[in-house]
Short mmCIF file of C-alpha atoms in Angstrom, two decimals:
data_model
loop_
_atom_site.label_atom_id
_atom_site.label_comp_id
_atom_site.label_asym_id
_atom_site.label_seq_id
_atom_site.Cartn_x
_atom_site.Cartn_y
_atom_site.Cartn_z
CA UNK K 1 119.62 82.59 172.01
CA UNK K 2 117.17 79.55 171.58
CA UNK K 3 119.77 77.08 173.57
CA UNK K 4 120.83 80.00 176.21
CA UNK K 5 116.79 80.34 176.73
CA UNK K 6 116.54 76.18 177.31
CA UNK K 7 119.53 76.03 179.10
CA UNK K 8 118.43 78.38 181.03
CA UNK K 9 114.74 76.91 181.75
CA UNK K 10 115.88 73.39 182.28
CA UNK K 11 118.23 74.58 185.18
CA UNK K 12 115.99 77.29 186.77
CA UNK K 13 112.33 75.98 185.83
CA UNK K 14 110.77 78.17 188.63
CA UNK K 15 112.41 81.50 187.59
CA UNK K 16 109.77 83.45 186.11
CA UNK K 17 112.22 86.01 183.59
CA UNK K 18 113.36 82.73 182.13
CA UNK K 19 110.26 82.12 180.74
CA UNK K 20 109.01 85.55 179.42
CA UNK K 21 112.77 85.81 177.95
CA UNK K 22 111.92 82.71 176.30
CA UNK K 23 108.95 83.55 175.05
CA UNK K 24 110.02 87.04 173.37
CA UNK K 25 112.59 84.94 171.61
CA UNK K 26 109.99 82.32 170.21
CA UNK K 27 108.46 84.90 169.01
CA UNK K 28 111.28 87.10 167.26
CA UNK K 29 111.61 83.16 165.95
CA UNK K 30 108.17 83.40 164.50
CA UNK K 31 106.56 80.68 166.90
CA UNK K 32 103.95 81.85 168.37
CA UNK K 33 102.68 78.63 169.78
CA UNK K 34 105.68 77.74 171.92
CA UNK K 35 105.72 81.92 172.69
CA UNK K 36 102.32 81.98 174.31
CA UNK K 37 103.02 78.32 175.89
CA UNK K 38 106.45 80.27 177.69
CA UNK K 39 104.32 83.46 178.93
CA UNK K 40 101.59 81.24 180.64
CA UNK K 41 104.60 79.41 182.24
CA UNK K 42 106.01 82.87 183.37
CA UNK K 43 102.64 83.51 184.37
CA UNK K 44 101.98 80.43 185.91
CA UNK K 45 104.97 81.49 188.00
CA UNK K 46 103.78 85.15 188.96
CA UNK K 47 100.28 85.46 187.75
CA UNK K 48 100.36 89.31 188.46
CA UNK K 49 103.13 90.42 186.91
CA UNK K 50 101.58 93.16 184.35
CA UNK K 51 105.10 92.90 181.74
CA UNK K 52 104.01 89.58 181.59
CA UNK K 53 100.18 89.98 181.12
CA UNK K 54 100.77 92.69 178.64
CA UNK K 55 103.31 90.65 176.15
CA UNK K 56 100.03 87.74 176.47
CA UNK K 57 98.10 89.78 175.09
CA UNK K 58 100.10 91.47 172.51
CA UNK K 59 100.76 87.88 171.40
CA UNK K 60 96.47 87.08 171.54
CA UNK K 61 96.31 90.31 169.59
CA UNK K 62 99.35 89.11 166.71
CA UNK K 63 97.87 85.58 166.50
CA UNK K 64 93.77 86.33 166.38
CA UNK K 65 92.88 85.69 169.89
CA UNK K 66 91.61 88.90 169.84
CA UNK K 67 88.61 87.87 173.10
CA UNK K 68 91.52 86.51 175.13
CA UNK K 69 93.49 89.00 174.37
CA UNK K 70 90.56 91.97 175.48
CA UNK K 71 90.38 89.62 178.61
CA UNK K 72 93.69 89.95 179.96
CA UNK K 73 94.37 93.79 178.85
CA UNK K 74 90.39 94.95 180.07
CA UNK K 75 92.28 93.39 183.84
CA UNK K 76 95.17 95.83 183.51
CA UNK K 77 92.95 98.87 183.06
CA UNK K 78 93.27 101.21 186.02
CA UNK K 79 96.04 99.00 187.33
CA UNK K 80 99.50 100.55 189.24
CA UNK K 81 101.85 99.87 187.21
CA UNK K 82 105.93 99.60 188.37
CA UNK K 83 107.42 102.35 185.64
CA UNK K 84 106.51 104.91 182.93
CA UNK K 85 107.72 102.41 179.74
CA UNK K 86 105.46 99.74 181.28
CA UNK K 87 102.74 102.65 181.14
CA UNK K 88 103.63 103.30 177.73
CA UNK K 89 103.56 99.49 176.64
CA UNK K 90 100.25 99.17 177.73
CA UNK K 91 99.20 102.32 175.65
CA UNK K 92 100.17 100.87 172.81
CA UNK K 93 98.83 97.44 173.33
CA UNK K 94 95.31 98.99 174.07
CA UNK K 95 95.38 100.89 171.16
CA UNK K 96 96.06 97.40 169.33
CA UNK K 97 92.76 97.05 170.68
CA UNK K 98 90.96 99.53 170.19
CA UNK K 99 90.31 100.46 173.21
CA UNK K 100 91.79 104.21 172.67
CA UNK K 101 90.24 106.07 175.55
CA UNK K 102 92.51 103.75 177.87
CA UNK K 103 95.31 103.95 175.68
CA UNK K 104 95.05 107.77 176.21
CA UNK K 105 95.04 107.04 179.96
CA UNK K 106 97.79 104.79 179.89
CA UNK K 107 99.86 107.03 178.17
CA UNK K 108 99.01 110.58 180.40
CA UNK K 109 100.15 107.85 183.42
CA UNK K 110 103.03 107.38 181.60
CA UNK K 111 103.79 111.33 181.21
CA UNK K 112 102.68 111.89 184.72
CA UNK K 113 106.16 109.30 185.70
CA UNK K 114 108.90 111.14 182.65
CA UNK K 115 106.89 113.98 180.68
CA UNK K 116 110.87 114.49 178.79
CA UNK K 117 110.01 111.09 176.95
CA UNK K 118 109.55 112.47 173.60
CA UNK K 119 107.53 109.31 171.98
CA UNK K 120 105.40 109.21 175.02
CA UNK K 121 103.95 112.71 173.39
CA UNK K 122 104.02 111.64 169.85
CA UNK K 123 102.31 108.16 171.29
CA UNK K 124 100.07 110.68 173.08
CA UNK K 125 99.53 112.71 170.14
CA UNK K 126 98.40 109.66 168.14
CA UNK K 127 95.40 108.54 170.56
CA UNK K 128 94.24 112.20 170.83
CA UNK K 129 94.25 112.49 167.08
CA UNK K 130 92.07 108.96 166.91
CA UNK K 131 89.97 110.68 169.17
CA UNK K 132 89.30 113.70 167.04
CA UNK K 133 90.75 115.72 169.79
CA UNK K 134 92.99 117.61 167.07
CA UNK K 135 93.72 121.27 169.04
CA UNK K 136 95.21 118.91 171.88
CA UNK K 137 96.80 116.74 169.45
CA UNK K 138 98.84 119.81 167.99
CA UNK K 139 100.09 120.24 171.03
CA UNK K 140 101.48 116.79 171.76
CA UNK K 141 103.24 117.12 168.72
CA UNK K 142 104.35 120.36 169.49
CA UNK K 143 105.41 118.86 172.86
CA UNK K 144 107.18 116.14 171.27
CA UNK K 145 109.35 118.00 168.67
CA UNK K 146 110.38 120.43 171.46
CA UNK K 147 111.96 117.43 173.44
CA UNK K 148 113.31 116.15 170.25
CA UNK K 149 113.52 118.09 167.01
CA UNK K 150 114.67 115.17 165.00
CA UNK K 151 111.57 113.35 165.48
CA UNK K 152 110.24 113.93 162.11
CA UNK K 153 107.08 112.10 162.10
CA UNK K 154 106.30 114.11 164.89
CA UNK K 155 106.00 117.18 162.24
CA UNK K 156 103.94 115.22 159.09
CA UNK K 157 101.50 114.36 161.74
CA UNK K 158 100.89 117.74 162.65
CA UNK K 159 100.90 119.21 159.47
CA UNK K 160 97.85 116.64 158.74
CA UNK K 161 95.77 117.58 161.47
CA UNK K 162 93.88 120.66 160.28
CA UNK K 163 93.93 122.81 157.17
CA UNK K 164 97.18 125.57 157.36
CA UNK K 165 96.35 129.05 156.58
CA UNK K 166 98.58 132.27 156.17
CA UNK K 167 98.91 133.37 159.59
CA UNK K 168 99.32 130.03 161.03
CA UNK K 169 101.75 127.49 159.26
CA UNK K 170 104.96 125.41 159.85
CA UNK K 171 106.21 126.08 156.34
CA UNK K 172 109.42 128.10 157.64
CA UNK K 173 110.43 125.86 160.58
CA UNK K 174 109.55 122.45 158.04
CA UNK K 175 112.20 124.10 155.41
CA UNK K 176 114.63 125.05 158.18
CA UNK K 177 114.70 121.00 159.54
CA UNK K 178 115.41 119.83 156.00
CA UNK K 179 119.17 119.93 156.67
CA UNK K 180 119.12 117.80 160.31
CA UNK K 181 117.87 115.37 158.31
CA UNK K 182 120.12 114.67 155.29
CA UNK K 183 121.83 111.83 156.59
CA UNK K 184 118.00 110.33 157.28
CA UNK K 185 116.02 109.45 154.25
CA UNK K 186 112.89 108.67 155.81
CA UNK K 187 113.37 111.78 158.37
CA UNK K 188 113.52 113.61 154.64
CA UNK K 189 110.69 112.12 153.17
CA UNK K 190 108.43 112.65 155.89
CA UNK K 191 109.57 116.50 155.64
CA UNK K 192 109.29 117.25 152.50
CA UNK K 193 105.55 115.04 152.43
CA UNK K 194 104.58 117.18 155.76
CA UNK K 195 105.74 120.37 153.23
CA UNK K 196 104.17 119.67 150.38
CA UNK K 197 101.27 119.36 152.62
CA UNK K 198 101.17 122.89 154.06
CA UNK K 199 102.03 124.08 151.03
CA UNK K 200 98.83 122.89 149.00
CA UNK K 201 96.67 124.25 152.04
CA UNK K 202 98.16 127.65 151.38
CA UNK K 203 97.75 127.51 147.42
CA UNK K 204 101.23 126.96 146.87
CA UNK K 205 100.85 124.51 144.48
CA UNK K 206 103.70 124.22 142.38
CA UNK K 207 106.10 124.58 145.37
CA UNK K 208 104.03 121.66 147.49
CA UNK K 209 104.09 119.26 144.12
CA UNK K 210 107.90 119.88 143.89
CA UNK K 211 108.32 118.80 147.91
CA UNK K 212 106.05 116.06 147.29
CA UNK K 213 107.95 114.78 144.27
CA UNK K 214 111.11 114.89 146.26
CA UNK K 215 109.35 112.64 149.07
CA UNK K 216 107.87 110.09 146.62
CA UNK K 217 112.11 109.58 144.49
CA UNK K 218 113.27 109.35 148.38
CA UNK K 219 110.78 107.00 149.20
CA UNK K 220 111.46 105.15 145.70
CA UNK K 221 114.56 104.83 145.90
CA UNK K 222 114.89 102.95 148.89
CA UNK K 223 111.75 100.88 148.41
CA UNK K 224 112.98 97.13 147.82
CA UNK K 225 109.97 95.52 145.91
CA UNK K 226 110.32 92.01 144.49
CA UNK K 227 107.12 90.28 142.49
CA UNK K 228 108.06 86.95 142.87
CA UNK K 229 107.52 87.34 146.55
CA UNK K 230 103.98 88.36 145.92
CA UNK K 231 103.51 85.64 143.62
CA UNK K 232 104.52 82.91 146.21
CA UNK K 233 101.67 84.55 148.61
CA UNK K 234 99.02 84.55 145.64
CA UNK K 235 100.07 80.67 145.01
CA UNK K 236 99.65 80.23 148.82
CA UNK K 237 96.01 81.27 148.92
CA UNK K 238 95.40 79.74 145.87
CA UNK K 239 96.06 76.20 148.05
CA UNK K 240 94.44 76.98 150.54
CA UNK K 241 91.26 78.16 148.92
CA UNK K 242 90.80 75.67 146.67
CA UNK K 243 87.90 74.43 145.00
CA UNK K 244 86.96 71.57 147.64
CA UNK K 245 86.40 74.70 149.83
CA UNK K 246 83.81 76.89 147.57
CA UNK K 247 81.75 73.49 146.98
CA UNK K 248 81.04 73.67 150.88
CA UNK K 249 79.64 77.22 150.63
CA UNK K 250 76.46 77.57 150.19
CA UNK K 251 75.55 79.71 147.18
CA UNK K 252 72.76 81.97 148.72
CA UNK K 253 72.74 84.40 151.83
CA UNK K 254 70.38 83.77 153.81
CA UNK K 255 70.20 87.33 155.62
CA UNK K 256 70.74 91.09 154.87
CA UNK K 257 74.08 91.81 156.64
CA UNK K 258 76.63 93.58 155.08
CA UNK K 259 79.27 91.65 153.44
CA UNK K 260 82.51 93.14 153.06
CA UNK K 261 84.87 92.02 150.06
CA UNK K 262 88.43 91.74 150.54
CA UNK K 263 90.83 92.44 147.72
CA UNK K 264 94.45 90.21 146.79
CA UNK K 265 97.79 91.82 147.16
CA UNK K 266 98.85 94.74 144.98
CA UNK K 267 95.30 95.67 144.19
CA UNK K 268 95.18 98.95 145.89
CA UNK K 269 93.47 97.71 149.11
#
């Protein structure tokens, strides 16, 4: 793909696709310095073009330019956009953000164009929930497992977003949905976690601890975990915080802002 991309860039320097093709490749390549030097050449080459402005700044966003990166999205804002995925892009990419009120806007424009789009809803559903906008929330998830009943994160979110009582529960439709998903462990999991969930609410406990204990062997059986690649990360920060860097910190503060501690890997942060 690399030598299709410059091939294809040498002989067609002024064709603007070349260059954002190029660019999502450099980055599946983990290069992010030669993919945000191919976007500003698409750019360069159609300065409007919101695809391209969009991948920009989910590359500002993925490599710490987080003030560029507000830049160009903050310009997309309110724009027209050409389709209902490009809609839903930028959703997600303002949510990246934080900038969720838009993201909810972006996404409603991108129901408005194909309201069948079941992650469009659970996307939807996500924002609103951020929000604290839980009844509507429901609803997109509601919305979303009507247009697709496999989507089973679509039903552990909405069995976390308010406290299930006797007269108002999914426990019967959760248990029914257990069999679409046996070829799907994670579809499982998330199931039987969105079941034990319900379950507790309604004082069930032994019944939600069994569902729960299901979810966590599913989930442990398929979890590939290998120390030593945690130990080449701890040996990585240990070069590159070395002592020559703690004898150029001072050893006072010399104000009363917060400071917040971060924790290594595997310590429960």
């Amino acid at each position: 793909a690399v030598e299709l991309c410059q091939e294809l860039n040498r002989i067609h320097p002024d064709y603007a696709d070349g260059w954002h093709v190029a660019s999502q490749v450099a980055e599946r390549a983990r290069l992010p310095g030669k993919s945000l030097e191919f976007i500003q050449r698409a750019l360069d080459l159609d300065a409007n073009n919101s695809g391209y402005l969009i991948h920009q700044a989910t590359l500002f966003q993925r490599t710490g330019k987080v003030e560029e990166g507000l830049a160009v999205v903050r310009k997309l804002v309110g724009r027209k956009l050409e389709s209902a995925a490009a809609y839903n892009i930028l959703g997600s990419t303002l949510a990246h953000f934080d900038l969720h009120e838009e993201a909810l806007a972006a996404f409603d424009s991108a129901l408005a164009l194909s309201p069948i789009r079941p992650h469009y809803h659970f996307n939807r559903a996500a924002e609103l929930r951020f929000l604290g906008r839980l009844v509507d929330a429901e609803a997109a998830c509601n919305n979303c497992i009507k247009l697709n009943p496999q989507h089973h994160e679509a039903y552990l979110m909405r069995s976390d977003l308010r406290i299930q009582d006797a007269q108002n529960n999914h426990v019967a439709e959760l248990k029914s949905q257990l069999p679409t998903a046996a070829k799907e462990w994670r579809g499982q999991a998330q199931l039987h976690y969105a079941l034990a969930k319900e379950l507790e609410d309604l004082g069930e406990y032994g019944e939600s601890f069994e569902y729960r204990s299901r979810g966590a062997k599913l989930r442990r059986a398929h979890t590939v975990y290998q120390p030593e690649n945690d130990l080449v990360t701890m040996k990585a920060i240990t070069k590159a915080f070395d002592s020559d860097i703690f004898a150029k910190i001072n050893s006072s503060c010399d104000n009363s802002s917060p400071v917040f501690i971060l924790g290594l890997p595997r310590t429960g942060t």
